[in-house]
Structure formats: C-alpha cells, structure tokens
Coordinates of C-alpha atoms in Angstrom, one line a residue:
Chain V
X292 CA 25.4 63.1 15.0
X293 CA 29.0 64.0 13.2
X294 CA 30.4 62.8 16.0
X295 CA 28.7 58.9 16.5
X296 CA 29.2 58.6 13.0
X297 CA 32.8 59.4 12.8
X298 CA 32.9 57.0 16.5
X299 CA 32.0 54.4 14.1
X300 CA 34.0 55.0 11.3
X301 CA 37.0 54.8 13.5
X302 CA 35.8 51.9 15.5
X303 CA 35.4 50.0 12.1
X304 CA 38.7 50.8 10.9
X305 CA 39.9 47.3 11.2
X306 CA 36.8 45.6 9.8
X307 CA 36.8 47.8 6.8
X308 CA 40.3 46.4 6.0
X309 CA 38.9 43.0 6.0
X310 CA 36.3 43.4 4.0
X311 CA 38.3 45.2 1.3
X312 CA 40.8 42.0 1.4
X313 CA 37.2 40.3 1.2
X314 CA 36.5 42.4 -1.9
X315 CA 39.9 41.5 -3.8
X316 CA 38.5 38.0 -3.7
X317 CA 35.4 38.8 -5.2
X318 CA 37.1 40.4 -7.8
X319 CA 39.1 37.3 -8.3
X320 CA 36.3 35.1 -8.6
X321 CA 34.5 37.3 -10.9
X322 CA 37.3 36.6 -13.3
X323 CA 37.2 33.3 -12.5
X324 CA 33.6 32.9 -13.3
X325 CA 34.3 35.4 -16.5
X326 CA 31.2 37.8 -15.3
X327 CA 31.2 41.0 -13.3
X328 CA 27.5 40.5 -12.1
X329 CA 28.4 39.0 -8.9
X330 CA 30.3 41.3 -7.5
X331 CA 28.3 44.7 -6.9
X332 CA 25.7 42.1 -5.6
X333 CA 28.4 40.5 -3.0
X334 CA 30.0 44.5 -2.5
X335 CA 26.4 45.8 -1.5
X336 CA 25.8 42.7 0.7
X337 CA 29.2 43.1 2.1
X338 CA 29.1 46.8 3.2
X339 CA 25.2 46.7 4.2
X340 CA 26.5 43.9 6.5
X341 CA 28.8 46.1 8.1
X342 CA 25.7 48.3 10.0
X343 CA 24.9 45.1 12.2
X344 CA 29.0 44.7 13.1
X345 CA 28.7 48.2 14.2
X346 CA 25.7 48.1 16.5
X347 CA 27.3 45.1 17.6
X348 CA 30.6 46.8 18.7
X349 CA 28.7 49.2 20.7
X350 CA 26.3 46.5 22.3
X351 CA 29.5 45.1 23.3
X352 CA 30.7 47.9 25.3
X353 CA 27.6 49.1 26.3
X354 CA 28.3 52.6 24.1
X355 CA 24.3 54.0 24.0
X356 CA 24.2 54.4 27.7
X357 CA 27.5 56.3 27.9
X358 CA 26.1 58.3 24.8
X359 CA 22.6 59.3 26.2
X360 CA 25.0 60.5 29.2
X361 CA 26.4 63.4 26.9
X362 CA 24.6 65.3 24.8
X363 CA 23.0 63.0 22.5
X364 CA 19.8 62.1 23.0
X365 CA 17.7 58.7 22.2
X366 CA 16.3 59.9 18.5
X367 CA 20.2 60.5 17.5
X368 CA 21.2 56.7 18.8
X369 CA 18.5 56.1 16.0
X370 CA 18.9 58.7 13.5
X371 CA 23.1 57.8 13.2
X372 CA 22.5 54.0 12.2
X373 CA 19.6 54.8 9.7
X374 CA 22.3 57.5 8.4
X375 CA 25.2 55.1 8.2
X376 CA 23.0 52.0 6.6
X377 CA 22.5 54.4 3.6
X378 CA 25.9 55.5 3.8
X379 CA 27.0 52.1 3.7
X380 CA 24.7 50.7 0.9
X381 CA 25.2 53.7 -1.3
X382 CA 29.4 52.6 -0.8
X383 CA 28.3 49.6 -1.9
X384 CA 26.5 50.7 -4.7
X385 CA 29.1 53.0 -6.2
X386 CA 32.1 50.2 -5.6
X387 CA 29.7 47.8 -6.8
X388 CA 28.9 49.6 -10.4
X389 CA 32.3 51.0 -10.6
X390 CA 33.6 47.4 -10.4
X391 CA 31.0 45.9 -12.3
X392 CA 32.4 48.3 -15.0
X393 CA 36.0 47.7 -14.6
X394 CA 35.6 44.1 -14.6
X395 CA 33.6 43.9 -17.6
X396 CA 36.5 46.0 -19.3
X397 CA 38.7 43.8 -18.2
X398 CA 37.2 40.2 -18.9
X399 CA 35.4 42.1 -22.5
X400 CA 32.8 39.6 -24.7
X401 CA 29.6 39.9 -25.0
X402 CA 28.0 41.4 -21.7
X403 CA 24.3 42.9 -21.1
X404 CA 23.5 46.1 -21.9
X405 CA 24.3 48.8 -19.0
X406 CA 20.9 49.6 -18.1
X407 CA 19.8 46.4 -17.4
X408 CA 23.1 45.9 -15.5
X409 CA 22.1 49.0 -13.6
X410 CA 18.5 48.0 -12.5
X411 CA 19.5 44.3 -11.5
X412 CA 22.5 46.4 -9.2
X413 CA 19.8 48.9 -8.3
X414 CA 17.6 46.2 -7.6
X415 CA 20.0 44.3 -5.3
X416 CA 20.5 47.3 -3.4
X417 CA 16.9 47.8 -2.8
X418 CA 16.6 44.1 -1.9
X419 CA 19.6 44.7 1.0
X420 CA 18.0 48.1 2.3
X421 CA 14.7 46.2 3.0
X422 CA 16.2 43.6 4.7
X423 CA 18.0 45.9 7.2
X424 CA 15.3 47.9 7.2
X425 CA 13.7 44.9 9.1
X426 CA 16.5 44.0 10.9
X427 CA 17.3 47.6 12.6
X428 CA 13.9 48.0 15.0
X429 CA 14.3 44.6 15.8
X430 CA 18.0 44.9 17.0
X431 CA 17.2 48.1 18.9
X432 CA 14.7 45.8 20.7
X433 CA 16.6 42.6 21.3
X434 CA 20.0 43.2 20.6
X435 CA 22.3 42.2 17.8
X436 CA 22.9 38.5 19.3
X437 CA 19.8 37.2 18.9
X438 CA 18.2 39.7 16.1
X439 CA 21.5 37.7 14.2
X440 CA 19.6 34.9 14.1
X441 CA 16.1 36.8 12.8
X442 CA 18.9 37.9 9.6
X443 CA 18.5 34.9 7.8
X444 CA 14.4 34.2 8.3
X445 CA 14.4 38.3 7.6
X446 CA 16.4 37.3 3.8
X447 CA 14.5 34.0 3.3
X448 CA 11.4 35.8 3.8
X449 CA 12.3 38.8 1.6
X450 CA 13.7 36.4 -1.3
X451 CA 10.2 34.2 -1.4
X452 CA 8.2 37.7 -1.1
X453 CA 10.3 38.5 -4.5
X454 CA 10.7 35.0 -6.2
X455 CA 6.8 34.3 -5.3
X456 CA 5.4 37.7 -6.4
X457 CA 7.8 37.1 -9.8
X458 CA 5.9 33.7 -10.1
X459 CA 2.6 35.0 -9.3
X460 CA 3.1 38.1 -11.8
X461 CA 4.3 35.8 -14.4
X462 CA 0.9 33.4 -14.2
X463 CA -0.9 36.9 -14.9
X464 CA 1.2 37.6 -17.9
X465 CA 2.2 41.0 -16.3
X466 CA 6.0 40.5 -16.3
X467 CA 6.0 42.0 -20.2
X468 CA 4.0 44.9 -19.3
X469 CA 6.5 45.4 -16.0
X470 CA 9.3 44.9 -18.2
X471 CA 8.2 47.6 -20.9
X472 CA 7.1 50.3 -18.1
X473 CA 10.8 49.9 -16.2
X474 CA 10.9 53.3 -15.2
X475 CA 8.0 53.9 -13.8
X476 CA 8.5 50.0 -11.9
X477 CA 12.1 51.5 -10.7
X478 CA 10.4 54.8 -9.4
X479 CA 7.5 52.8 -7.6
X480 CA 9.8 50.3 -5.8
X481 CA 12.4 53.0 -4.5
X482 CA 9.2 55.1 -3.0
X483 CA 8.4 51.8 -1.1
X484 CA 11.7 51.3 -0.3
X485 CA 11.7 55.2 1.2
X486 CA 8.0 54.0 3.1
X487 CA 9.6 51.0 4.2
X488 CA 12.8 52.7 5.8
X489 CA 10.9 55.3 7.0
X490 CA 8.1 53.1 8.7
X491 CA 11.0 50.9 10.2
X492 CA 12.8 54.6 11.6
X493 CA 9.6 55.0 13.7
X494 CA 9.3 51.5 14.8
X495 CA 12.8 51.9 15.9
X496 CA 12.2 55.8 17.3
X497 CA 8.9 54.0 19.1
X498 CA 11.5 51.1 20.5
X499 CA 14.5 53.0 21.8
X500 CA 12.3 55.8 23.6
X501 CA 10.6 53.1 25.7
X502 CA 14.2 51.4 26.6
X503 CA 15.8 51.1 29.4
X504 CA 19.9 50.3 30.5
Chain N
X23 CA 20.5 77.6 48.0
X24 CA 20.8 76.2 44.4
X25 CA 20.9 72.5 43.9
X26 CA 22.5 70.8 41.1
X27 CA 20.4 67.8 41.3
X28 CA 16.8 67.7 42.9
X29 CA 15.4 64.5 43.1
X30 CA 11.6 63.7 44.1
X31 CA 9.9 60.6 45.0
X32 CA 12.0 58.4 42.8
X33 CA 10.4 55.2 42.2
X34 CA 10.9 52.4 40.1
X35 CA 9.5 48.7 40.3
X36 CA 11.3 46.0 39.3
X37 CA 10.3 41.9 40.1
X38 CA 12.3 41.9 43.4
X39 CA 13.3 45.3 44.0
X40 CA 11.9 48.7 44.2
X41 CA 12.9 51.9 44.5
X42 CA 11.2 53.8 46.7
X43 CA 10.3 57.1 46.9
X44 CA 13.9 58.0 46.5
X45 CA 14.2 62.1 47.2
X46 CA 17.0 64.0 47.8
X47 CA 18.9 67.4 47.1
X48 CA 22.5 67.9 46.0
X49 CA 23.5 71.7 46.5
X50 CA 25.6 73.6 43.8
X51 CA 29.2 73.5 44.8
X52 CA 29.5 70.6 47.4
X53 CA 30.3 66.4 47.0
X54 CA 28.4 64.4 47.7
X55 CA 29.0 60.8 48.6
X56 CA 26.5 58.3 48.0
X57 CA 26.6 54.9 49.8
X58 CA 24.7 51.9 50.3
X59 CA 25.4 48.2 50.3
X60 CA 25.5 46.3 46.9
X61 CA 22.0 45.6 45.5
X62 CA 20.8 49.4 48.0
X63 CA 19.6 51.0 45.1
X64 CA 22.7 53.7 44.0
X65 CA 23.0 52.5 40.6
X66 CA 19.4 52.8 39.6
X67 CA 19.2 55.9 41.9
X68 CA 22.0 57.6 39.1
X69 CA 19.8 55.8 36.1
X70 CA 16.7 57.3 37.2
X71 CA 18.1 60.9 37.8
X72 CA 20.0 60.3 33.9
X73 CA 16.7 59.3 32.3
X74 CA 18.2 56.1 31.6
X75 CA 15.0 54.3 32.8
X76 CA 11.6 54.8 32.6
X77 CA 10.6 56.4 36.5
X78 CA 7.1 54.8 37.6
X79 CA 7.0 58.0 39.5
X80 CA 8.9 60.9 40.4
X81 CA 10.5 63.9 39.2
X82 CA 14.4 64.9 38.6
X83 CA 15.8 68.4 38.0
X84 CA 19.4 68.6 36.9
X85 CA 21.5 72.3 37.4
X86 CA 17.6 73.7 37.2
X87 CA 15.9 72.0 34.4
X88 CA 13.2 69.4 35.2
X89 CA 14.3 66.1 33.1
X90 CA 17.6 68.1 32.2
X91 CA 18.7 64.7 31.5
X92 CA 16.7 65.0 28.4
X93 CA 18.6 68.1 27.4
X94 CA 21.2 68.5 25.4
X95 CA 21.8 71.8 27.0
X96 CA 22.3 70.1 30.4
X97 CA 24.3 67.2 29.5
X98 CA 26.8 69.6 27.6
X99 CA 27.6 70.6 31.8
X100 CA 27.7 67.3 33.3
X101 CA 30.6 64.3 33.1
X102 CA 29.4 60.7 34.1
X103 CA 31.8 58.4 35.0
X104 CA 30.9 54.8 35.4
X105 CA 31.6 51.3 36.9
X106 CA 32.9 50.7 33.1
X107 CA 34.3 52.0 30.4
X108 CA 32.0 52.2 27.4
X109 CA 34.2 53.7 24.5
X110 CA 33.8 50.4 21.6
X111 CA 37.0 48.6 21.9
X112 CA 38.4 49.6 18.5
X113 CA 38.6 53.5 19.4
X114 CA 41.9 54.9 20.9
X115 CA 42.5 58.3 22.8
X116 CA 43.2 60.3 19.5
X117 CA 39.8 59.1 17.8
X118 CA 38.0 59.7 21.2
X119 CA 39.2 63.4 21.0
X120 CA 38.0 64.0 17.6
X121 CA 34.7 62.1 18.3
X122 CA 33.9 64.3 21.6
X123 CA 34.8 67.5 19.5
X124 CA 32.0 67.0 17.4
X125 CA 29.7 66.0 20.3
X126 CA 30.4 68.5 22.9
X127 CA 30.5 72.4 22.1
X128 CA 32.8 73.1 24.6
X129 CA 34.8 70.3 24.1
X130 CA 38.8 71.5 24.9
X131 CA 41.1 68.9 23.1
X132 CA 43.9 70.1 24.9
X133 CA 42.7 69.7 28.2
X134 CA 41.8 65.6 27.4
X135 CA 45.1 64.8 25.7
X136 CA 46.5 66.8 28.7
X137 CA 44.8 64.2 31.6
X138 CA 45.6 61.6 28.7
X139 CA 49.1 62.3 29.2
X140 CA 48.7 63.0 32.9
X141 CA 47.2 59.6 33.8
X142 CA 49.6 58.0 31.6
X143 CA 47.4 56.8 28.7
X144 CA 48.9 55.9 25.2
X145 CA 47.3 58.5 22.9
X146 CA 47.4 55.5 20.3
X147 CA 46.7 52.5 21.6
X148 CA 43.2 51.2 21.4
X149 CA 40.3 51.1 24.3
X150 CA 40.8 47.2 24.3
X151 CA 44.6 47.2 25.3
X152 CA 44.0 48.9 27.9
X153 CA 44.2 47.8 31.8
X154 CA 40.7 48.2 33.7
X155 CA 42.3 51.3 36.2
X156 CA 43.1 52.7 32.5
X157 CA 39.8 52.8 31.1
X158 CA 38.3 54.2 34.0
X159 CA 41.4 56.7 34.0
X160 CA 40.1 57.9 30.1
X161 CA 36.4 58.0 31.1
X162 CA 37.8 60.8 33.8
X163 CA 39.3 62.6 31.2
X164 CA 36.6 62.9 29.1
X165 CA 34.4 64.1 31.9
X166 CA 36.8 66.5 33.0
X167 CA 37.2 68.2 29.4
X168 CA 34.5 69.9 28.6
X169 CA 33.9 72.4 31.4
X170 CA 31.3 69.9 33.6
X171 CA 29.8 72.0 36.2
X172 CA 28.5 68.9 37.9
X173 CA 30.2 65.3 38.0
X174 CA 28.3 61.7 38.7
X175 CA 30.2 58.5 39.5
X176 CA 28.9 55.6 39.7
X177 CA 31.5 53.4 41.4
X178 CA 33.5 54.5 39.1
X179 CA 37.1 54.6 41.9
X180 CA 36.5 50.7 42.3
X181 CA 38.8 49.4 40.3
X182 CA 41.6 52.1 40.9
X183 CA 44.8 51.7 43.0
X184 CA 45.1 53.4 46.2
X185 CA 47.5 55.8 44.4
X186 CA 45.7 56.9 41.7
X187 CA 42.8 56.9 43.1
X188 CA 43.9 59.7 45.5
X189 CA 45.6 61.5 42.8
X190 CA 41.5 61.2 41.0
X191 CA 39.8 62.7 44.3
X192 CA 42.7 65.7 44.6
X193 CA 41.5 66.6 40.8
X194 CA 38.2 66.6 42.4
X195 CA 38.6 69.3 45.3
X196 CA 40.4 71.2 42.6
X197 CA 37.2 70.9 40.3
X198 CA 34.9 71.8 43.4
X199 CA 37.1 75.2 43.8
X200 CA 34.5 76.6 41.5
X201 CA 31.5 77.5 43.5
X202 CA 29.2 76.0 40.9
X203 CA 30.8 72.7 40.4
X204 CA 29.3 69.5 42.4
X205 CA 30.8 66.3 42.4
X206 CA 28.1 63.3 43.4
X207 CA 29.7 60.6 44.3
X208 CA 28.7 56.5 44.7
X209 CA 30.9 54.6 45.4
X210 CA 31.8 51.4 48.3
X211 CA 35.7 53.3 49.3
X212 CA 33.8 54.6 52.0
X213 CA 37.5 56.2 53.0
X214 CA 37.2 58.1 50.0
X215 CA 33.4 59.4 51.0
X216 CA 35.0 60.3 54.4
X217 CA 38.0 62.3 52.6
X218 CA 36.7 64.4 50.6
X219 CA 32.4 65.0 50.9
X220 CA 30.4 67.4 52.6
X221 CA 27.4 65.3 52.6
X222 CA 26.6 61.8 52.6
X223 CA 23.2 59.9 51.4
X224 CA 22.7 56.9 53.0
X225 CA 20.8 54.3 50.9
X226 CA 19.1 50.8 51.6
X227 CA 16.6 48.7 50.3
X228 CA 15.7 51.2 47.9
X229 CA 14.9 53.5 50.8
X230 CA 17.4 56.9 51.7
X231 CA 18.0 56.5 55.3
X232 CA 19.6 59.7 55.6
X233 CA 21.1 63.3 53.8
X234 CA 23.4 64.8 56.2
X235 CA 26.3 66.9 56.2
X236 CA 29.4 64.5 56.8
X237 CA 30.6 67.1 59.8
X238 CA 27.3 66.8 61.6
X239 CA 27.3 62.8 61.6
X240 CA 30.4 62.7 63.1
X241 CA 29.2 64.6 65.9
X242 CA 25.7 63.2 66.0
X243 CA 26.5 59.8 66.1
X244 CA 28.9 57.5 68.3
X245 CA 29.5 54.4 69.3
X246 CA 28.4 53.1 73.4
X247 CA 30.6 50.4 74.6
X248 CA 28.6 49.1 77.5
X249 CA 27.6 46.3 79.3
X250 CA 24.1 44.7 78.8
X251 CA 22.1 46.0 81.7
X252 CA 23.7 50.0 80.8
X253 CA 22.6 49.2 77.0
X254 CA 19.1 48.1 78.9
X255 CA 18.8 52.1 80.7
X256 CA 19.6 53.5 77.1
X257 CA 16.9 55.4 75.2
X258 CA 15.6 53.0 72.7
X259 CA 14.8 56.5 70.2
X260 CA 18.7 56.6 70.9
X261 CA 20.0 53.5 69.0
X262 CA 20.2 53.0 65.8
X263 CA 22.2 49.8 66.1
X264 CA 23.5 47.4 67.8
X265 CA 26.5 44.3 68.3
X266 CA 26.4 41.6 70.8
X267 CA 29.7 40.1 71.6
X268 CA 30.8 38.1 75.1
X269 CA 32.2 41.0 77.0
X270 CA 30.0 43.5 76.0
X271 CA 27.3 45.7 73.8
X272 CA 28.4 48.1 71.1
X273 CA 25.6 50.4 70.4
X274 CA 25.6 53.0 67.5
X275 CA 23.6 56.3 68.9
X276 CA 22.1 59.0 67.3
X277 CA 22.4 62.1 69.7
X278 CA 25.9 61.6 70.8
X279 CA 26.0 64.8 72.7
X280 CA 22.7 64.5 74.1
X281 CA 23.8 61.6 75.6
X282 CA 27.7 62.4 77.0
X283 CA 26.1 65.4 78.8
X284 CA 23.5 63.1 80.5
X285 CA 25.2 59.9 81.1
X286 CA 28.7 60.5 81.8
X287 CA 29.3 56.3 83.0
X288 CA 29.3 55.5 79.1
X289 CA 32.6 54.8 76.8
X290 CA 31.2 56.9 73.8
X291 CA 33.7 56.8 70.9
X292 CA 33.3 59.2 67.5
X293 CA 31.7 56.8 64.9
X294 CA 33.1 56.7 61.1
X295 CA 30.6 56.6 58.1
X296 CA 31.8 53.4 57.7
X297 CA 30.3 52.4 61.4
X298 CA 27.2 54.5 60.5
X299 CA 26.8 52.3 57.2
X300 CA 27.5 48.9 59.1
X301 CA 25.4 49.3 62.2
X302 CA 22.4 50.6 60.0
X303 CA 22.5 48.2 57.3
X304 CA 23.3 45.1 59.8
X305 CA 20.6 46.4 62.5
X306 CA 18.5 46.6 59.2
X307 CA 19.1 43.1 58.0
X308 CA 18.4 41.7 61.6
X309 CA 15.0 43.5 61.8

C-alpha cells in the first residue's frame, strides 16, 4: 500500500502546489474579512477535495488495471484511498487549526474562545469526511466523471440533514442540553463518523470485488 | 511438462460476444504467440486469465496456482505489458522506481533505470511528455525488473518502430534463456509471432482454432495452387481454406505431406502463419 500512496503523492505534486497558492489567498481574505474562521473550513474542504483529483488521475490512465496486474490486489485499490482521504483531512485539519491560530495572532481583537473554535473546525472536518465517505463507493462504481456530479446533491443533502436536524432539535429545546453535554456530543458524532466511513469501506470493498476492466 | 499458464473452459458472456470455452496450455520456458483478428477474443482471453473480469465459467492456473492472479505471490513473478501505458500522467521514471520498490519485493532499481537508460527514456520527464513507442518502452522496463518468470503482452509491440521493436523481441529470447521464463505473446505483427515463438494459439470468434508448435504448422500446412476441377479431386477434410481468383484456386491444406506424397500434379507452397490466419479467418467469415 506504501507504494500506491507514495504513486499518488508524486502524481499530485503539481496539484498540491496549486492548492497551496490556493491557500495563500485564503489567508488573504481571512485578513480581509478580519476573522480566521474561514479558513481551516476552506483548508479542510480544499485538501479533502484533493482525494476525488486523485482517483480521477488514475481513472484517466486507466492505473487500477495496471495495478491489479502486480501485486496489489482489489481490497488495497480500496484500502489506499480510504487511507489517503484521512490522510488528507487530517492535513487539513492541522493547517487548518494551525492557521486559524496564526491568523488570529495576527489580526488580535476579540475572537471566540479556542474550544469552541476547535469543535466548529472539528465539526467541519467531520462534515467533509461524511461527505466523501459517500462519494468514495459511488466513484468506485461509476467513475469520478459522473460521481462529480453526485458531489454537490451528496453536500446539499448533508448540509439540510445538519441545518434540519439543528431546526428540529431547536423546536424540542434540546440544543441547551447538547450544548452543555459537548463532550459527550463530540465523542458520539466522531463514533458515527468511524460507522459511517467504515460502512462506506465495505460498500466500496462489495463494489470493486464485483468490477470488471 | 510444467505450464506457466493453464487455462480451462474460459467463458465469458457479453451482449454480442462470447467467449467460449477458451482452453489452452502455455509450457514453462517457451513464447507463445497469440493471434486472432481484432474483436477474436485475445484481449479478454488475457483479462480472464488476470482476474480482471468476472469468468462465467472456467478455471485459470498461473506458474501452478489456481487463480494465481489473485495472489500476490504470483503476480510478484509475472510482468504485463499492455496496448497502453497506465502510469498517471504526472509520474516520471524516477517516481515510478521508487513506487515499484515499495510494491514489488524483488524489485531491482538498477535494472529499470538501466532499460530506462537503454530505451532512451528521460529519468525526469513526466509519463505525459512522453511519445506513445516511449510509454510502451517504460511499461517493458518495469516488467523486466523485477525477476518475472513469465511475461504477457497484450499488443503491447503495436505501436513500436520496426527498430525497436526488434531490439524489444531480442530482450525477449534473452529473457526466455532461463528455462523457467515464458513469454505469451498477442499481438497483430504476425512477423514478430513467426520470429521468435514456439507455439502459436489461433483465436476467433471467441473460439481457439488451434495450439500448435509454430515448426509443425509450417510443415502441416500449405498452400495448393490449382485449377478448379484439381481443387474439385481434393479431400474436402483437407482444406481449411480457400481463394477464388480468374486463373485459378488457392487452397490452404492441412496435411501438406500427406498430400505431396500422394498427389505429386499439385503446386504446394510452405504457408506462413500469416496465410494460416487469413485463410482461416476469411474461410470463417464466408461460412
């Protein structure tokens, strides 16, 4: 698997490039807009993005049947982008906090307090692993052409799952109580998150097995 | 005798094709060349004995191991070369090397950037710069550098000049030195089939026509030059094929001998694979 990952990492090279020079402007604009909070959300979106770009390349030049020709085998084809979509949003993550730090050095005033800085970042990053966690299985089934298309239904439908279940928690007066237990929230929504990314890996496991090139 | 690749009953539907029955055996240490017109049934012949589709029925072993395509173990000793490169645009020689190191066990970095150099590819330039013959040119390298005991192309000499592709099949007969390296070979240069394998498999419509050593078809087949009413006194179990033109018949014949020691009124001239492949597939077509 060492050896698909580092195929991507070099095969992104140039694309990582770009979206540092991408980065710079965010930074930019955060200054701009005198707050740091849009940037780890626009660095995790950024660097999650970068997964479909890299299934992409390799849809392009047909890599996964050249790969199940040495020894790599269908799970690994699998296993590698599951590996570098974590990778990926836990770069974004770091950059994005890190930043979000630096910036709010930087431009000073009154910002929020850290933590809850920290849970809207973690929160964000959840947000972006569910979302690809959607997407993958369906790009090891259609292809990253037309799953691109399925990208912006898959975020539509993840935001209204979020900003209706909000709503909906908010006419039952529960959004205190959430607010007071944030801990325990945090820990409940990163062990979906793991059932979600794990349920998806299967899916995808289930779809690549039965392929065909 | 060992085989490097036993294949059994091979089939695979598909809405206007079908592979049928496919079965054949590749012994350890020969080439093979594999031929058949476009559409015959060689490329998903090679998928099906890869595992890159599902079979609907049949069985594969690869150097020994049923569904060694399905082994790590296996693929670690065989080198596919296709129609195509598939190395991602963005990756050049250098990464390729350090990407296969990590893949392969027996990957020897010395020996790729040594073909690298040899075929005259830029260790630094990337996959997309280079020329079609070039890309074919690295996919050879990498199949030739980490100890392969058994090679597969899959028309993979198509797109290479006359001179290079020569200087590709003389790395083969040195590769096939080892007694347990086998080369199987598709591909349409049926010059190339003739120059350098011991057997040839003969597909069409899905169907293999025939596994023989290359030697034996030479003298088992030939071509009849007669006139209509000699062509009329032939054995009918005798012809495989056959061309009309105004001055006379042109029959390909299985049992060449057979017939020069009976019939000694007939022009009968050696045939070439490429005859055996015309008549068969045209005689085929008129049926």
């Amino acid at each position: 698997m060492k050896g698909l990952l580092l195929k991507d990492i070099f095969n992104l090279r140039k694309v990582i490039k770009q979206y540092l020079l991408i980065l710079a402007f965010f930074v930019c604009y955060c200054f701009f807009l005198k707050t740091p909070s849009f940037f780890p959300m626009m660095t995790i979106m950024s660097f999650s993005m970068i997964i479909l770009t890299s299934m992409g390349y390799d849809e392009a030049a047909g890599f996964d049947k050249f790969a199940l020709t040495l020894p790599v085998n269908r799970e690994d084809l699998v296993r590698v982008k599951y590996v570098m979509l974590l990778i990926l949003l836990l770069i974004g993550l770091v950059v994005g906090i890190s930043g979000n730090l630096i910036i709010s050095c930087f431009i000073g005033g009154e910002q929020e307090p850290f933590a809850e800085q920290f849970s809207s970042i973690l929160a964000v990053a959840v947000m972006f692993l569910l979302v690809y966690a959607t997407m993958l299985p369906v790009v090891f089934k259609i292809g990253v052409e037309r799953a691109r298309m399925l990208l912006m239904i898959c975020y539509i439908g993840i935001f209204a799952v979020i900003f209706f279940g909000l709503q909906f928690l908010a006419e039952l007066n529960l959004l205190d109580r959430i607010e007071a237990a944030r801990i325990p929230m945090a820990v409940g929504i990163v062990g979906f998150a793991a059932f979600y990314v794990l349920a998806s890996y299967f899916i995808s496991l289930k779809i690549i097995r039965k392929r065909e090139w | 005798m060992e085989y490097a690749v036993e294949a059994a009953g091979l089939t695979k539907h598909y809405k206007d094709f079908t592979l049928d029955n496919v079965s054949f055996q590749i012994p350890t240490g020969s080439i093979v060349g594999f031929i058949g017109e476009n559409g015959a049934g060689k490329s998903t012949t090679i998928k099906a004995v890869l595992d890159l589709i599902q079979k609907d029925a049949g069985t594969v072993r690869l150097l020994g191991r049923e569904n060694g395509a399905r082994s790590k173990e296996v693929k670690e000793q065989i080198g596919v070369i296709f129609d195509e490169c598939y190395f991602p645009d963005g990756l050049q020689a250098v990464d390729i090397n350090r990407m296969m190191k990590h893949i392969y066990k027996s990957w020897e970095p010395d020996v790729f950037l040594g073909y690298c150099k040899k075929f005259g590819l830029p260790e630094r330039k990337a996959v997309k710069e280079f020329s079609s013959g070039m890309k074919v040119k690295l996919s050879i390298a990498a199949a030739l550098s980490h100890h392969a005991k058994l090679i597969i192309l899959d028309d993979a000499c198509g797109s290479l000049d006359p001179v290079v592709r020569s200087e590709i099949l003389d790395i083969f007969m040195e590769f096939i030195q080892e007694e347990d390296h086998t080369v199987f070979l598709s591909s349409h240069i049926i010059s190339d089939i003739e120059k350098i394998c011991d057997y040839i498999l003969l597909i069409h419509k899905g169907k293999v026509l025939f596994f023989e050593n290359k030697d034996s078809l030479r003298y088992e087949y030939g071509i009849v030059r007669c006139s209509e009413e000699q062509y009329r006194e032939l054995d009918p179990e005798m012809v495989v094929g056959v061309q009309r033109n105004h001055f006379e018949v042109e029959a390909l014949v299985k049992n060449r001998r057979a017939l020069e020691e009976k019939a000694h009124d007939y022009v009968i001239d050696p045939a070439s694979v490429e005859d055996i492949l015309l008549y068969i597939v045209k005689c085929s077509q008129e049926r």
